[in-house]
Amino acid sequence: MNSITHPSPYASWETRGFWEGAGRDELVLQKCNTCELIQHRPRGVCAHCLDSSGLVHFVASGRGSIYSYTVTEQNQAKGFAEACPYIMAYVTLDEGPRLLTVIVDCEPDAVEIGVSVVADFVSQERDDDERFAIPVFRLV
Amino acid sequence: MSTAKFPNSAAIAGVYEHPSRFSPNKTEFQIMAECAKGALDDAGLTREDVDGLFGASMSMGMMGIVDLAEYLDVRPDYLDGTNIGGSSFVSHVTHAAAAIHAGLCSTALVLYGSTAASNAMAIGTGGTDGSKNPDTAFSAPYGMTTVGSYAMYANLHMSKYGTSSEQLAEIAVTMRRHAGLNPLAKMRTPITVDDVLESRLISRPLHLLDCCIISDGGGAVVVTSLERAKDLRTKPVHLLGCGEAVQHQGVGDSDLLTIAAKQSGQAAMEMAGIKHSDVDFAMVYDSFTITVLATLENLGFCEPGEGGDFVSNGGIGLGGPLPVNPDGGGLSSNHPGMRGIFLVIEAAKQLRGECGDRQVTGAEIAIAHGTGGTIGDKHSGATLVLGTDR
Ligand SMILES: [Zn+2]
C-alpha cells in the first residue's frame, strides 16, 4: 500500500496553534486556565467559558490509545484512493480528548481497540513559508 | 379554535413517494413538484391551500427554500428550509405541526427531491476535500468518509459487546426481504447473510451490502390541523409525539455509542405517553446496517449491547416483535441522498392500512427516527410518534 498524501491543512487563527505545533513535532492542545477544560478540536474560545481569557496552548504527551478504528478499503478522495487500505482511528489522548487520525506503519490486521499509540508527524511540503505537519499515530 | 394540545393538534393529511428510482431527465425541483402534486391529490387539497413550505435537498443552500417557492410559484406565510441532513424531513413535520399549532400557517407542504443516482454521486465513500472548511478541517486531512465514520461506530460496538458481522448482515437480509414485498423497491432479489459477508469490504467491518443503495427519488408530506384533516380525503395520521437532538464529538469527550436517538426518542415517547410495547412498527433511518442497530438500542427497544440479538431471528422482520422498515428501507428500496421523508411516508401509509403485501397487521402506533450526518462523527436525530385515530 502507498502512504497517504494528506491534503494540506488550512490554519485559521483558531487552529494555527495545532498545525504549527505539529510542524515542530509537537502535539498541541488547548487548555482553559479558568475552568481547567482541555478541548479538541481547537477553538477561539473555551467552549465552556465562551471566552478566551484563560485559554492557552500546551504540548501534550502525544500518547494515547485507540478508541475505535476502521480499515478504509474504499475512498475516492485524492491522496487516499491510492493508499487504501489505510487505518483511520479515533485516539483517546492521555490528556483526555479524543482526536481523529490515521495509524501508520501497521498491518490492518495488527490494529486493535485499546492498544497504546504514540504521535508522529508528517511534514507538509508547501509553497509558502508555513511549516505545518499532520499528526499521525503508530503502535507503541 | 381547536383546544387540542400540542402535539396532537396536527395530522398528516397526505403523502406521496415518487415511484422513480432513476430520473436522469428530471431536476430536483421537478421531482419535488411532482411529489407536491401527489401528496396534495392524496389529501384532496390544491396548491392554493398551501401556506407553509418546508424543504431541503442535497443542493439547496442559502435561499434554497426561496428558490423552491419560486419554482412552485407559491407565496406561503411560513418558510422553513432547515437542513440537518437526512433527518430534516422528520424535523420539518415537527416544525410544521408547531407552526400550525401556533396559528402561523394552516397547511404545510414538506418536500424532498434528489437525482443522486443519475448524478453518480459517491455519497458514502467520497472523502471530504474540505481542509479549508472549519467543519472538516480536522477530518479531511485524515480521509474521513461517511461509511468510515459508521464503521468506527460498528467496530467499537463489536469490541464492547461482541456484536458480529452476521448480526449486522441480518438487518440487510431483512430489509431485502421487505423490499421483495414492495413493488417500487429498487433491489428486490432476496439475499442471504453469506451474500452480505461475501460482498466486498468498504470500510471494515462494513461490507457493500451493509451500505444503503443510491437512487434518485423524492417525496412529499402534507401536514395540517387535526380538525381540518378530519374533513379531508384520507384518514388523518395523528402526530402524537416528537423530539429532536444532536450528538457530536463535543470537546473530544462524548460517548460514541450514545447517539441523538436516545434524547429525541425519549422526548417523543414521553410526549406521546407510550411505552415501547405500544409501538407496532418502526421506521428507522438505515444508511448502514449499524445505523439500525444503534438506533433501536438508543430508542430503548433493547438494552445497549443487545441490538445484535434483537435484530436476529426475524426480530425486525414483518411478523416479528418489531417490524422495521416494511418498505425495504434505504438498504433496498430507495436512498436518494437524504431519506427522512420516506420514513414519514411509509409510516403514514402503514397506519392508513394501504401497504398490501407488506402491511403490518394492526398498525396503530409507529415510531419514525431519522439520523442526519454520521453517527461516528456528528449528527442530528429527529423522532416522531405517529398513530391512527383509535
Ligand atoms: Zn473555560
Short mmCIF file of C-alpha atoms and ligand atoms in Angstrom, two decimals:
data_model
loop_
_atom_site.label_atom_id
_atom_site.label_comp_id
_atom_site.label_asym_id
_atom_site.label_seq_id
_atom_site.Cartn_x
_atom_site.Cartn_y
_atom_site.Cartn_z
CA MET A 1 0.00 0.00 0.00
CA ASN A 2 1.11 3.55 -0.73
CA SER A 3 1.31 6.08 2.01
CA ILE A 4 -1.38 8.73 2.25
CA THR A 5 -0.88 12.09 0.61
CA HIS A 6 -2.65 14.24 3.17
CA PRO A 7 -4.49 17.33 1.98
CA SER A 8 -2.53 20.24 3.33
CA PRO A 9 -4.13 21.61 6.46
CA TYR A 10 -5.63 25.05 6.44
CA ALA A 11 -4.76 27.06 9.51
CA SER A 12 -7.31 29.62 10.60
CA TRP A 13 -6.18 31.75 13.50
CA GLU A 14 -8.14 29.38 15.75
CA THR A 15 -6.40 26.23 14.55
CA ARG A 16 -2.96 27.61 13.75
CA GLY A 17 -1.51 26.53 17.12
CA PHE A 18 -2.31 22.89 16.40
CA TRP A 19 -0.82 22.75 12.90
CA GLU A 20 2.21 24.89 13.76
CA GLY A 21 2.86 22.73 16.79
CA ALA A 22 2.79 19.65 14.61
CA GLY A 23 5.34 21.41 12.38
CA ARG A 24 7.65 21.41 15.42
CA ASP A 25 6.84 17.70 16.07
CA GLU A 26 4.61 18.62 18.98
CA LEU A 27 1.04 17.59 19.63
CA VAL A 28 -0.54 20.84 20.80
CA LEU A 29 -3.84 21.01 22.67
CA GLN A 30 -5.79 23.83 24.27
CA LYS A 31 -6.47 24.20 27.96
CA CYS A 32 -8.58 26.75 29.78
CA ASN A 33 -6.93 28.02 32.94
CA THR A 34 -10.24 29.41 34.15
CA CYS A 35 -12.21 26.14 34.18
CA GLU A 36 -9.48 23.51 33.55
CA LEU A 37 -11.20 22.23 30.37
CA ILE A 38 -8.91 20.57 27.83
CA GLN A 39 -10.56 20.77 24.42
CA HIS A 40 -10.07 19.37 20.94
CA ARG A 41 -10.84 20.46 18.25
CA PRO A 42 -9.24 23.88 18.87
CA ARG A 43 -11.48 26.92 19.11
CA GLY A 44 -11.09 30.66 19.54
CA VAL A 45 -12.75 30.41 22.94
CA CYS A 46 -13.05 27.87 25.73
CA ALA A 47 -16.27 26.07 24.74
CA HIS A 48 -17.49 26.13 28.33
CA CYS A 49 -16.47 29.65 29.42
CA LEU A 50 -17.30 31.09 26.00
CA ASP A 51 -14.32 33.42 26.25
CA SER A 52 -10.64 33.25 25.52
CA SER A 53 -9.18 34.89 28.61
CA GLY A 54 -7.98 31.64 30.20
CA LEU A 55 -7.24 29.73 27.01
CA VAL A 56 -3.66 28.57 26.40
CA HIS A 57 -1.91 26.06 24.16
CA PHE A 58 0.23 23.34 25.71
CA VAL A 59 2.33 20.49 24.41
CA ALA A 60 0.59 17.18 25.10
CA SER A 61 2.39 13.89 25.65
CA GLY A 62 1.48 12.57 22.21
CA ARG A 63 0.48 9.32 23.86
CA GLY A 64 -2.89 7.67 23.89
CA SER A 65 -4.87 4.57 22.99
CA ILE A 66 -7.09 3.54 20.12
CA TYR A 67 -10.76 4.28 20.94
CA SER A 68 -12.04 2.86 17.66
CA TYR A 69 -10.81 2.44 14.11
CA THR A 70 -11.72 1.25 10.65
CA VAL A 71 -9.66 -0.15 7.85
CA THR A 72 -10.76 2.00 4.92
CA GLU A 73 -10.89 -0.13 1.78
CA GLN A 74 -12.53 2.48 -0.44
CA ASN A 75 -12.17 6.26 -0.57
CA GLN A 76 -12.21 8.06 -3.90
CA ALA A 77 -10.65 11.21 -2.43
CA LYS A 78 -7.33 12.36 -3.87
CA GLY A 79 -4.39 11.28 -1.74
CA PHE A 80 -6.35 8.46 -0.11
CA ALA A 81 -7.58 6.37 -3.05
CA GLU A 82 -4.07 5.06 -3.75
CA ALA A 83 -3.40 4.46 -0.06
CA CYS A 84 -6.30 2.05 0.55
CA PRO A 85 -6.43 0.08 2.72
CA TYR A 86 -5.47 2.60 5.39
CA ILE A 87 -6.36 2.69 9.07
CA MET A 88 -8.44 5.64 10.24
CA ALA A 89 -8.87 5.82 14.01
CA TYR A 90 -10.05 7.78 16.99
CA VAL A 91 -7.28 8.04 19.56
CA THR A 92 -8.05 8.95 23.16
CA LEU A 93 -5.10 11.02 24.33
CA ASP A 94 -3.66 10.58 27.82
CA GLU A 95 -4.70 14.20 28.47
CA GLY A 96 -8.36 13.28 27.86
CA PRO A 97 -9.64 14.48 24.48
CA ARG A 98 -10.15 12.16 21.54
CA LEU A 99 -8.91 13.02 18.09
CA LEU A 100 -9.36 11.63 14.61
CA THR A 101 -6.16 10.40 12.98
CA VAL A 102 -4.62 7.62 10.94
CA ILE A 103 -2.47 4.78 12.23
CA VAL A 104 0.66 4.37 10.13
CA ASP A 105 3.24 1.62 9.62
CA CYS A 106 0.80 -1.00 10.80
CA GLU A 107 -0.71 -4.00 9.04
CA PRO A 108 -4.53 -3.77 9.01
CA ASP A 109 -4.81 -7.00 10.99
CA ALA A 110 -2.41 -5.80 13.70
CA VAL A 111 -4.54 -2.93 14.95
CA GLU A 112 -6.88 -3.35 17.93
CA ILE A 113 -9.12 -1.17 20.05
CA GLY A 114 -7.41 -0.21 23.31
CA VAL A 115 -3.79 -0.57 22.20
CA SER A 116 -1.29 2.17 23.01
CA VAL A 117 -0.17 4.55 20.32
CA VAL A 118 2.21 7.46 20.03
CA ALA A 119 2.14 10.51 17.79
CA ASP A 120 4.37 11.01 14.78
CA PHE A 121 4.39 13.94 12.41
CA VAL A 122 4.18 14.01 8.62
CA SER A 123 5.73 17.22 7.33
CA GLN A 124 3.94 19.10 4.62
CA GLU A 125 5.61 20.48 1.55
CA ARG A 126 4.18 23.90 0.91
CA ASP A 127 4.72 26.73 -1.48
CA ASP A 128 4.55 29.32 1.30
CA ASP A 129 6.60 29.95 4.45
CA GLU A 130 4.35 27.94 6.74
CA ARG A 131 5.82 24.92 8.49
CA PHE A 132 2.96 22.53 9.17
CA ALA A 133 2.77 18.78 9.75
CA ILE A 134 -0.03 16.25 10.12
CA PRO A 135 -0.06 14.38 13.43
CA VAL A 136 -0.47 10.65 12.79
CA PHE A 137 -0.03 7.76 15.24
CA ARG A 138 1.84 4.49 15.32
CA LEU A 139 1.61 1.49 17.62
CA VAL A 140 3.95 1.68 20.61
CA MET B 1 -60.39 27.35 17.58
CA SER B 2 -59.10 23.94 18.43
CA THR B 3 -58.50 23.14 22.07
CA ALA B 4 -56.29 20.17 21.20
CA LYS B 5 -52.94 20.15 22.93
CA PHE B 6 -49.68 20.02 21.03
CA PRO B 7 -48.64 17.73 19.52
CA ASN B 8 -52.00 16.08 18.88
CA SER B 9 -53.35 19.20 17.22
CA ALA B 10 -51.77 18.41 13.86
CA ALA B 11 -52.01 15.49 11.49
CA ILE B 12 -50.54 14.16 8.30
CA ALA B 13 -53.24 14.57 5.67
CA GLY B 14 -51.44 13.44 2.55
CA VAL B 15 -48.25 11.68 1.46
CA TYR B 16 -46.58 10.76 -1.79
CA GLU B 17 -43.47 8.77 -2.63
CA HIS B 18 -42.03 9.33 -6.09
CA PRO B 19 -42.18 5.96 -7.85
CA SER B 20 -38.98 6.51 -9.83
CA ARG B 21 -35.61 5.27 -8.65
CA PHE B 22 -33.71 6.70 -11.63
CA SER B 23 -34.69 10.02 -13.23
CA PRO B 24 -31.82 11.23 -15.42
CA ASN B 25 -34.11 13.68 -17.23
CA LYS B 26 -35.53 15.40 -14.17
CA THR B 27 -34.27 18.08 -11.80
CA GLU B 28 -34.53 18.03 -8.01
CA PHE B 29 -37.22 20.71 -8.07
CA GLN B 30 -39.19 18.91 -10.76
CA ILE B 31 -39.25 15.78 -8.63
CA MET B 32 -40.35 17.87 -5.65
CA ALA B 33 -43.12 19.47 -7.68
CA GLU B 34 -44.39 16.10 -8.89
CA CYS B 35 -44.36 14.87 -5.30
CA ALA B 36 -46.21 18.00 -4.14
CA LYS B 37 -48.97 17.23 -6.63
CA GLY B 38 -49.11 13.62 -5.49
CA ALA B 39 -49.40 14.47 -1.80
CA LEU B 40 -51.93 17.27 -2.33
CA ASP B 41 -54.06 14.95 -4.50
CA ASP B 42 -53.78 12.33 -1.76
CA ALA B 43 -55.12 14.87 0.76
CA GLY B 44 -57.74 16.28 -1.61
CA LEU B 45 -56.09 19.71 -1.45
CA THR B 46 -54.61 22.04 -4.05
CA ARG B 47 -51.57 24.27 -4.39
CA GLU B 48 -53.70 27.22 -3.27
CA ASP B 49 -54.29 25.60 0.13
CA VAL B 50 -50.58 25.56 0.96
CA ASP B 51 -49.48 28.37 3.29
CA GLY B 52 -46.43 26.69 4.82
CA LEU B 53 -43.46 25.45 2.77
CA PHE B 54 -40.77 23.15 4.17
CA GLY B 55 -37.95 21.55 2.23
CA ALA B 56 -34.30 20.62 1.97
CA SER B 57 -32.11 18.80 -0.52
CA MET B 58 -28.53 17.84 -1.27
CA SER B 59 -28.03 21.04 -3.27
CA MET B 60 -30.34 23.60 -1.62
CA GLY B 61 -28.23 26.05 0.33
CA MET B 62 -28.90 29.59 1.46
CA MET B 63 -32.05 30.84 -0.35
CA GLY B 64 -32.86 27.27 -1.38
CA ILE B 65 -36.34 27.32 0.12
CA VAL B 66 -36.98 30.68 -1.58
CA ASP B 67 -35.87 29.19 -4.91
CA LEU B 68 -38.24 26.31 -4.31
CA ALA B 69 -41.14 28.68 -3.57
CA GLU B 70 -40.46 30.45 -6.85
CA TYR B 71 -40.29 27.17 -8.78
CA LEU B 72 -43.71 26.22 -7.43
CA ASP B 73 -44.97 29.82 -7.75
CA VAL B 74 -46.25 29.80 -4.17
CA ARG B 75 -46.09 32.63 -1.63
CA PRO B 76 -46.54 30.88 1.70
CA ASP B 77 -46.90 32.60 5.08
CA TYR B 78 -44.34 30.32 6.68
CA LEU B 79 -40.98 29.05 5.37
CA ASP B 80 -38.57 26.53 6.85
CA GLY B 81 -35.51 25.32 4.96
CA THR B 82 -33.93 23.58 7.94
CA ASN B 83 -31.23 21.23 6.69
CA ILE B 84 -29.85 18.91 9.36
CA GLY B 85 -29.08 16.08 6.96
CA GLY B 86 -31.25 13.09 6.17
CA SER B 87 -33.40 13.62 9.26
CA SER B 88 -34.51 17.06 8.04
CA PHE B 89 -37.94 15.99 6.86
CA VAL B 90 -38.81 14.24 10.12
CA SER B 91 -37.86 17.51 11.76
CA HIS B 92 -39.91 19.50 9.22
CA VAL B 93 -43.04 17.61 10.25
CA THR B 94 -42.44 18.62 13.87
CA HIS B 95 -41.78 22.23 12.88
CA ALA B 96 -44.86 22.28 10.66
CA ALA B 97 -47.03 20.92 13.47
CA ALA B 98 -45.65 23.58 15.83
CA ALA B 99 -46.28 26.36 13.32
CA ILE B 100 -49.83 25.10 12.71
CA HIS B 101 -50.46 24.83 16.46
CA ALA B 102 -49.20 28.39 16.88
CA GLY B 103 -51.51 29.61 14.12
CA LEU B 104 -48.66 30.72 11.86
CA CYS B 105 -49.88 28.58 8.97
CA SER B 106 -52.64 26.06 8.39
CA THR B 107 -51.45 23.66 5.69
CA ALA B 108 -47.81 22.78 5.28
CA LEU B 109 -46.08 21.01 2.45
CA VAL B 110 -42.83 19.17 3.21
CA LEU B 111 -40.77 18.36 0.11
CA TYR B 112 -37.71 16.39 -0.93
CA GLY B 113 -36.26 15.54 -4.31
CA SER B 114 -32.92 14.18 -5.49
CA THR B 115 -31.10 12.95 -8.54
CA ALA B 116 -28.24 11.41 -6.54
CA ALA B 117 -28.09 8.27 -8.67
CA SER B 118 -28.22 9.90 -12.08
CA ASN B 119 -25.61 12.43 -10.93
CA ALA B 120 -23.45 9.42 -9.95
CA MET B 121 -22.76 10.88 -6.52
CA ALA B 122 -20.31 8.94 -4.38
CA ILE B 123 -22.18 9.68 -1.19
CA GLY B 124 -20.65 7.26 1.28
CA THR B 125 -17.11 6.88 0.05
CA GLY B 126 -16.38 10.26 -1.47
CA GLY B 127 -13.91 11.66 1.02
CA THR B 128 -14.23 15.14 2.38
CA ASP B 129 -11.99 17.52 0.46
CA GLY B 130 -12.71 20.45 2.72
CA SER B 131 -9.48 21.15 4.58
CA LYS B 132 -10.42 24.84 4.44
CA ASN B 133 -13.89 24.25 5.78
CA PRO B 134 -13.81 24.71 9.57
CA ASP B 135 -16.30 21.89 9.74
CA THR B 136 -13.98 19.36 8.14
CA ALA B 137 -10.59 20.91 8.88
CA PHE B 138 -9.76 18.09 11.27
CA SER B 139 -11.34 15.23 9.32
CA ALA B 140 -10.37 15.94 5.71
CA PRO B 141 -6.61 15.53 6.38
CA TYR B 142 -7.36 12.05 7.74
CA GLY B 143 -9.53 10.67 4.96
CA MET B 144 -12.82 10.60 6.82
CA THR B 145 -15.68 9.10 4.83
CA THR B 146 -19.33 8.69 5.77
CA VAL B 147 -19.06 4.91 5.76
CA GLY B 148 -15.78 5.13 7.71
CA SER B 149 -17.49 7.04 10.49
CA TYR B 150 -20.21 4.39 10.77
CA ALA B 151 -17.58 1.66 10.57
CA MET B 152 -15.78 3.10 13.63
CA TYR B 153 -19.09 3.03 15.49
CA ALA B 154 -19.58 -0.60 14.43
CA ASN B 155 -16.09 -1.65 15.45
CA LEU B 156 -16.49 -0.11 18.89
CA HIS B 157 -19.86 -1.82 19.34
CA MET B 158 -18.37 -5.16 18.30
CA SER B 159 -15.39 -4.73 20.60
CA LYS B 160 -17.51 -3.72 23.60
CA TYR B 161 -20.45 -6.10 23.19
CA GLY B 162 -19.35 -8.90 20.87
CA THR B 163 -21.77 -7.85 18.13
CA SER B 164 -20.99 -9.80 14.96
CA SER B 165 -20.93 -9.09 11.24
CA GLU B 166 -23.51 -11.89 10.90
CA GLN B 167 -25.90 -9.96 13.14
CA LEU B 168 -25.43 -6.78 11.11
CA ALA B 169 -25.99 -8.82 7.95
CA GLU B 170 -29.34 -10.00 9.31
CA ILE B 171 -30.52 -6.39 9.09
CA ALA B 172 -29.63 -6.16 5.39
CA VAL B 173 -31.27 -9.53 4.73
CA THR B 174 -34.48 -8.45 6.47
CA MET B 175 -34.63 -5.15 4.57
CA ARG B 176 -34.21 -7.03 1.29
CA ARG B 177 -36.98 -9.45 2.23
CA HIS B 178 -39.27 -6.48 2.89
CA ALA B 179 -38.26 -4.86 -0.40
CA GLY B 180 -39.39 -8.01 -2.17
CA LEU B 181 -42.91 -7.15 -1.00
CA ASN B 182 -42.67 -3.55 -2.22
CA PRO B 183 -43.27 -3.20 -5.97
CA LEU B 184 -41.44 0.17 -6.03
CA ALA B 185 -38.28 -1.06 -4.29
CA LYS B 186 -35.05 -0.88 -6.30
CA MET B 187 -33.40 -4.07 -5.02
CA ARG B 188 -35.88 -6.94 -4.62
CA THR B 189 -33.90 -10.15 -5.16
CA PRO B 190 -33.50 -11.95 -1.81
CA ILE B 191 -30.04 -12.08 -0.24
CA THR B 192 -28.55 -14.23 2.50
CA VAL B 193 -26.24 -13.48 5.42
CA ASP B 194 -23.43 -15.09 3.41
CA ASP B 195 -24.14 -12.79 0.47
CA VAL B 196 -23.59 -9.81 2.77
CA LEU B 197 -20.43 -11.24 4.34
CA GLU B 198 -19.03 -12.15 0.93
CA SER B 199 -19.70 -8.72 -0.58
CA ARG B 200 -16.59 -6.57 -0.71
CA LEU B 201 -15.44 -4.66 2.34
CA ILE B 202 -15.87 -0.90 2.01
CA SER B 203 -14.67 0.19 5.42
CA ARG B 204 -14.12 -2.65 7.88
CA PRO B 205 -16.27 -4.15 9.29
CA LEU B 206 -18.90 -2.80 6.85
CA HIS B 207 -19.40 -4.59 3.53
CA LEU B 208 -21.01 -3.28 0.38
CA LEU B 209 -24.33 -4.88 1.37
CA ASP B 210 -24.15 -3.23 4.80
CA CYS B 211 -24.48 0.09 2.95
CA CYS B 212 -27.61 1.74 1.62
CA ILE B 213 -28.18 1.92 -2.10
CA ILE B 214 -28.03 5.16 -4.06
CA SER B 215 -31.13 6.07 -6.05
CA ASP B 216 -32.99 9.08 -7.35
CA GLY B 217 -36.33 9.92 -5.87
CA GLY B 218 -38.34 12.23 -3.71
CA GLY B 219 -41.40 12.57 -1.57
CA ALA B 220 -43.93 14.93 -0.07
CA VAL B 221 -45.95 15.16 3.11
CA VAL B 222 -48.93 17.43 3.81
CA VAL B 223 -49.37 18.48 7.45
CA THR B 224 -52.48 20.31 8.61
CA SER B 225 -54.54 20.75 11.75
CA LEU B 226 -56.17 17.59 13.03
CA GLU B 227 -59.52 19.33 12.86
CA ARG B 228 -59.09 20.12 9.17
CA ALA B 229 -57.54 16.74 8.37
CA LYS B 230 -60.69 15.01 9.61
CA ASP B 231 -62.68 16.61 6.77
CA LEU B 232 -60.18 15.68 4.04
CA ARG B 233 -59.98 12.78 1.59
CA THR B 234 -57.81 10.39 3.56
CA LYS B 235 -57.75 9.12 7.12
CA PRO B 236 -55.66 11.52 9.25
CA VAL B 237 -52.43 10.24 10.75
CA HIS B 238 -52.08 11.78 14.19
CA LEU B 239 -48.84 13.32 15.37
CA LEU B 240 -48.57 12.01 18.93
CA GLY B 241 -45.04 12.93 19.90
CA CYS B 242 -41.88 14.48 18.55
CA GLY B 243 -38.31 15.15 19.57
CA GLU B 244 -35.05 16.43 18.16
CA ALA B 245 -31.45 16.17 19.28
CA VAL B 246 -27.85 16.46 18.19
CA GLN B 247 -24.80 14.44 19.10
CA HIS B 248 -21.21 15.27 18.23
CA GLN B 249 -17.65 14.95 19.46
CA GLY B 250 -18.06 17.82 21.91
CA VAL B 251 -14.63 18.83 23.17
CA GLY B 252 -13.39 15.33 22.36
CA ASP B 253 -15.10 13.50 25.20
CA SER B 254 -18.53 12.24 24.07
CA ASP B 255 -19.53 8.57 24.18
CA LEU B 256 -19.53 7.45 20.55
CA LEU B 257 -22.16 4.76 21.16
CA THR B 258 -24.74 7.23 22.53
CA ILE B 259 -26.49 8.75 19.54
CA ALA B 260 -29.05 11.54 19.21
CA ALA B 261 -31.89 8.99 19.06
CA LYS B 262 -31.60 8.47 22.79
CA GLN B 263 -32.53 12.07 23.59
CA SER B 264 -35.04 12.68 20.80
CA GLY B 265 -36.68 9.26 21.19
CA GLN B 266 -37.21 9.70 24.90
CA ALA B 267 -38.74 13.14 24.36
CA ALA B 268 -41.08 11.88 21.62
CA MET B 269 -42.23 8.85 23.57
CA GLU B 270 -42.83 10.82 26.76
CA MET B 271 -44.84 13.38 24.82
CA ALA B 272 -46.90 10.61 23.26
CA GLY B 273 -47.30 8.90 26.62
CA ILE B 274 -46.47 5.49 25.20
CA LYS B 275 -44.35 2.52 26.18
CA HIS B 276 -42.08 0.59 23.84
CA SER B 277 -44.55 -2.29 23.85
CA ASP B 278 -47.21 0.03 22.41
CA VAL B 279 -45.21 0.56 19.20
CA ASP B 280 -46.42 -1.64 16.34
CA PHE B 281 -43.58 -0.91 13.92
CA ALA B 282 -40.58 1.36 13.49
CA MET B 283 -39.29 3.38 10.58
CA VAL B 284 -35.56 3.72 11.16
CA TYR B 285 -33.05 5.56 9.01
CA ASP B 286 -30.91 2.72 7.63
CA SER B 287 -27.98 4.41 5.93
CA PHE B 288 -25.99 1.35 7.04
CA THR B 289 -26.93 -1.81 8.90
CA ILE B 290 -25.20 -0.50 12.03
CA THR B 291 -27.45 2.60 11.97
CA VAL B 292 -30.49 0.41 12.58
CA LEU B 293 -28.85 -1.44 15.47
CA ALA B 294 -27.60 1.80 17.04
CA THR B 295 -30.97 3.49 16.66
CA LEU B 296 -33.01 0.63 18.13
CA GLU B 297 -30.71 0.48 21.17
CA ASN B 298 -30.73 4.23 21.67
CA LEU B 299 -34.50 4.46 21.25
CA GLY B 300 -34.66 1.91 24.06
CA PHE B 301 -36.20 -1.05 22.22
CA CYS B 302 -33.40 -3.14 23.71
CA GLU B 303 -30.55 -2.57 26.16
CA PRO B 304 -27.21 -1.24 24.91
CA GLY B 305 -25.31 -4.20 23.53
CA GLU B 306 -28.39 -6.33 22.93
CA GLY B 307 -29.09 -4.95 19.47
CA GLY B 308 -27.35 -7.84 17.74
CA ASP B 309 -29.73 -10.38 19.28
CA PHE B 310 -32.69 -8.06 18.80
CA VAL B 311 -32.25 -7.82 15.03
CA SER B 312 -31.54 -11.54 14.55
CA ASN B 313 -34.02 -14.36 14.02
CA GLY B 314 -36.68 -12.23 12.41
CA GLY B 315 -36.83 -9.74 15.30
CA ILE B 316 -37.23 -6.75 12.99
CA GLY B 317 -38.99 -8.57 10.16
CA LEU B 318 -42.66 -8.39 9.22
CA GLY B 319 -44.47 -10.74 11.58
CA GLY B 320 -41.78 -10.29 14.23
CA PRO B 321 -41.95 -8.41 17.53
CA LEU B 322 -40.97 -5.03 15.99
CA PRO B 323 -41.13 -4.83 12.20
CA VAL B 324 -38.64 -2.23 10.95
CA ASN B 325 -38.89 -0.51 7.55
CA PRO B 326 -41.53 -2.69 5.86
CA ASP B 327 -40.79 -0.80 2.60
CA GLY B 328 -37.27 -2.22 2.44
CA GLY B 329 -35.59 0.93 3.71
CA GLY B 330 -32.58 2.69 2.29
CA LEU B 331 -30.73 -0.60 2.19
CA SER B 332 -33.05 -1.97 -0.51
CA SER B 333 -35.93 0.31 -1.55
CA ASN B 334 -34.50 3.77 -2.18
CA HIS B 335 -31.88 6.14 -0.83
CA PRO B 336 -31.68 9.35 -2.81
CA GLY B 337 -29.10 11.02 -0.59
CA MET B 338 -31.40 12.05 2.26
CA ARG B 339 -34.04 9.53 3.28
CA GLY B 340 -36.01 11.03 6.18
CA ILE B 341 -39.13 11.83 4.21
CA PHE B 342 -39.71 8.19 3.31
CA LEU B 343 -39.75 7.25 6.99
CA VAL B 344 -42.76 9.54 7.43
CA ILE B 345 -44.46 8.49 4.18
CA GLU B 346 -44.25 4.75 4.84
CA ALA B 347 -45.31 5.22 8.47
CA ALA B 348 -48.40 7.13 7.31
CA LYS B 349 -49.29 4.59 4.61
CA GLN B 350 -48.92 1.70 7.05
CA LEU B 351 -51.10 3.45 9.63
CA ARG B 352 -53.69 4.00 6.91
CA GLY B 353 -53.53 0.29 6.11
CA GLU B 354 -52.61 0.77 2.44
CA CYS B 355 -49.50 -1.35 2.15
CA GLY B 356 -50.75 -4.58 0.62
CA ASP B 357 -48.32 -7.49 0.92
CA ARG B 358 -46.04 -5.57 3.27
CA GLN B 359 -48.81 -4.28 5.55
CA VAL B 360 -48.03 -4.50 9.28
CA THR B 361 -51.01 -6.23 10.86
CA GLY B 362 -52.88 -4.00 13.30
CA ALA B 363 -50.61 -0.99 12.76
CA GLU B 364 -51.85 1.70 15.17
CA ILE B 365 -48.70 3.30 16.58
CA ALA B 366 -45.47 3.93 14.70
CA ILE B 367 -42.17 5.47 15.64
CA ALA B 368 -40.05 7.10 12.95
CA HIS B 369 -36.48 8.12 13.60
CA GLY B 370 -34.25 9.97 11.19
CA THR B 371 -30.49 10.38 11.52
CA GLY B 372 -28.73 13.17 9.64
CA GLY B 373 -24.96 13.30 9.30
CA THR B 374 -22.84 10.47 10.63
CA ILE B 375 -23.14 8.71 13.97
CA GLY B 376 -19.39 8.20 14.24
CA ASP B 377 -18.75 11.94 13.98
CA LYS B 378 -21.65 14.37 14.37
CA HIS B 379 -25.29 14.04 13.57
CA SER B 380 -28.84 15.17 14.19
CA GLY B 381 -31.72 12.97 15.24
CA ALA B 382 -35.44 13.54 14.85
CA THR B 383 -38.16 11.25 16.16
CA LEU B 384 -41.90 11.19 15.53
CA VAL B 385 -44.55 9.06 17.16
CA LEU B 386 -47.50 8.70 14.81
CA GLY B 387 -50.82 6.97 15.33
CA THR B 388 -54.25 6.20 13.98
CA ASP B 389 -57.45 7.65 15.39
CA ARG B 390 -58.04 4.97 18.00
ZN ZN C 1 -13.04 27.52 30.42
#
